[in-house]
Amino acid sequence: MSEAVIEAENKYATGLHKKRDLVLVRGSGARVWDSTGKEYVDCNAGHGVALVGHCNRRVVEAIQAQAERLVTCPETFYNDARAGLLSTLAEAVPAGLARFFLCNSGTEAVEAAIKFARLSTGRKEIVATMRGFHGRSMGALSATWEPKYRKPFEPLVPGFHHVPFGLPETIVEAVTEDTAAVILEVVQGEGGVHVAPPGYLEGVEEACRRKGALLIIDEVQTGFGRTGRMFACEHFDVDPDILCMSKAMGGGVPVAAVALGSRVGPLPVGVHGNTFGGNPLVCAAASAAIEFIEENDLPGRAIALGARFKARLESIKSPLIREVRGLGLMVGVELRQKNGPYLDALVKAGVLALPAGGTVIRFLPPLVIEPEDLEFAARALEGVLSNPPE
Ligand code: PLP
């Protein structure tokens, strides 16, 4: 079975994704199984999506029940599952965010955020950060920093500027009367797991307020408890005008939202929209996932397990480790070498993780993971580092 699957994907898919040589067929909680029956501790979690665990019962049952009733319903009609999700989101997000645009991926959320910021301010300029990642459509890519993603597609959308992450003074200089918004992550994920230093986000917000620019916080990767708070910006004293969320939101299904504060709008009818956004199937799944996160205090679990896991990784005595960084259960181990061979070796040892930049091994496990599984992952990393791959 495995050979046929690999052959079909290699033959018919684009080749855009660097593949690992295994066929995943089943998941439960923080474990996944390949087609040979081998079990893995999943600290990749579908790039951070499976935060409530694979095949979470609550989410599975919500999807099954909704699939029997109504799967599709555009936003031009009212729908009970959508109203339920909107009400759940309104309770979950930081105070001051009151309305939501529903869409299907992190990139789409960022795209909408950029459009709403330009529309609300009548300004064109967007300030983003070096090492920031916001997606790969032309607008979102314009906010993304990595030159190898950007270069082949230039010219991108005009009006975007990048400043170093973590230095409030560079934002103060960059934000002017022409700035529609600053967009940034609280913890840069793809860029290498870099946590915003104390006072930085507050400084960014102040610079925005002074010049009448909006603050867009991209919580596509950090949202829904990953860092130890429902949203990572809640670790700081900051009030975003626009908050982008996706990944963990749907318990595994593709869904995203943009939360909007009082400075955003008015948004005239028809100025933005989509076909699938807010469809009942994903709304039911997302409501179930968010309720599960809240009722089981997964943010609290991320704090407790994250602190233990980070300390355990820090205890690994290896000259290959430059630094261990993170917030909650979003943890990066920066190596002094390229991460690729180490990620492959981890797969062999039964642990799935993911890269962040060229040298960081990133762990984004489900927050339902058991401490023993985190210890297994730490021991696997220790083994791989003490016996480096060729
Ligand atoms: N923003 C951030 C912070 C992300 O980490 C990602 C994806 O990793 C995106 C946006 C893009 O999201 P998606 O891949 O769902 O389009």
Coordinates of C-alpha atoms and ligand atoms in Angstrom, one line a residue, residues 47 49 104-110 132-136 140 144 184-185 187-190 218-222 244 246-247 255-256 330 362, ligand 1:
H47 CA 2.0 22.3 11.5
V49 CA -3.2 22.3 13.7
N104 CA -10.5 29.0 5.3
S105 CA -6.7 29.4 5.9
G106 CA -4.2 31.6 7.7
T107 CA -3.1 33.2 4.5
E108 CA -6.7 34.2 3.7
A109 CA -7.1 35.7 7.2
V110 CA -3.9 37.8 6.6
G132 CA 8.0 37.3 9.9
F133 CA 5.8 34.7 8.1
H134 CA 2.2 35.5 7.1
G135 CA 1.5 33.2 4.1
R136 CA 2.2 33.0 0.4
A140 CA 0.3 37.9 2.5
T144 CA 6.3 37.7 4.7
L184 CA 3.5 41.0 13.3
E185 CA 3.5 37.7 15.2
V187 CA 6.2 34.5 18.6
Q188 CA 7.7 34.3 15.2
G189 CA 7.0 30.7 14.2
E190 CA 8.4 29.9 10.7
D218 CA -1.1 37.4 13.4
E219 CA -1.9 34.5 15.8
V220 CA -2.4 31.9 13.1
Q221 CA 0.2 29.7 14.8
T222 CA 0.1 31.0 18.4
C244 CA -5.7 36.7 12.6
S246 CA -6.5 29.7 12.0
K247 CA -4.6 26.4 12.4
V255 CA -11.0 27.3 9.0
A256 CA -9.8 30.8 9.9
M330 CA 5.7 26.2 21.1
R362 CA 10.3 23.2 16.2
Ligands
PLP1 N1 0.6 33.3 9.5 C1 1.4 32.6 10.3 C2 2.0 33.2 11.6 C3 1.7 31.2 10.0 O1 2.5 30.5 10.8 C4 1.1 30.7 8.8 C5 1.4 29.3 8.5 O2 2.3 28.6 9.0 C6 0.3 31.5 8.0 C7 0.1 32.8 8.4 C8 -0.3 31.0 6.8 O3 -1.3 30.1 7.1 P1 -1.8 29.0 6.1 O4 -0.7 28.1 5.8 O5 -3.0 28.3 6.8 O6 -2.3 29.7 4.9

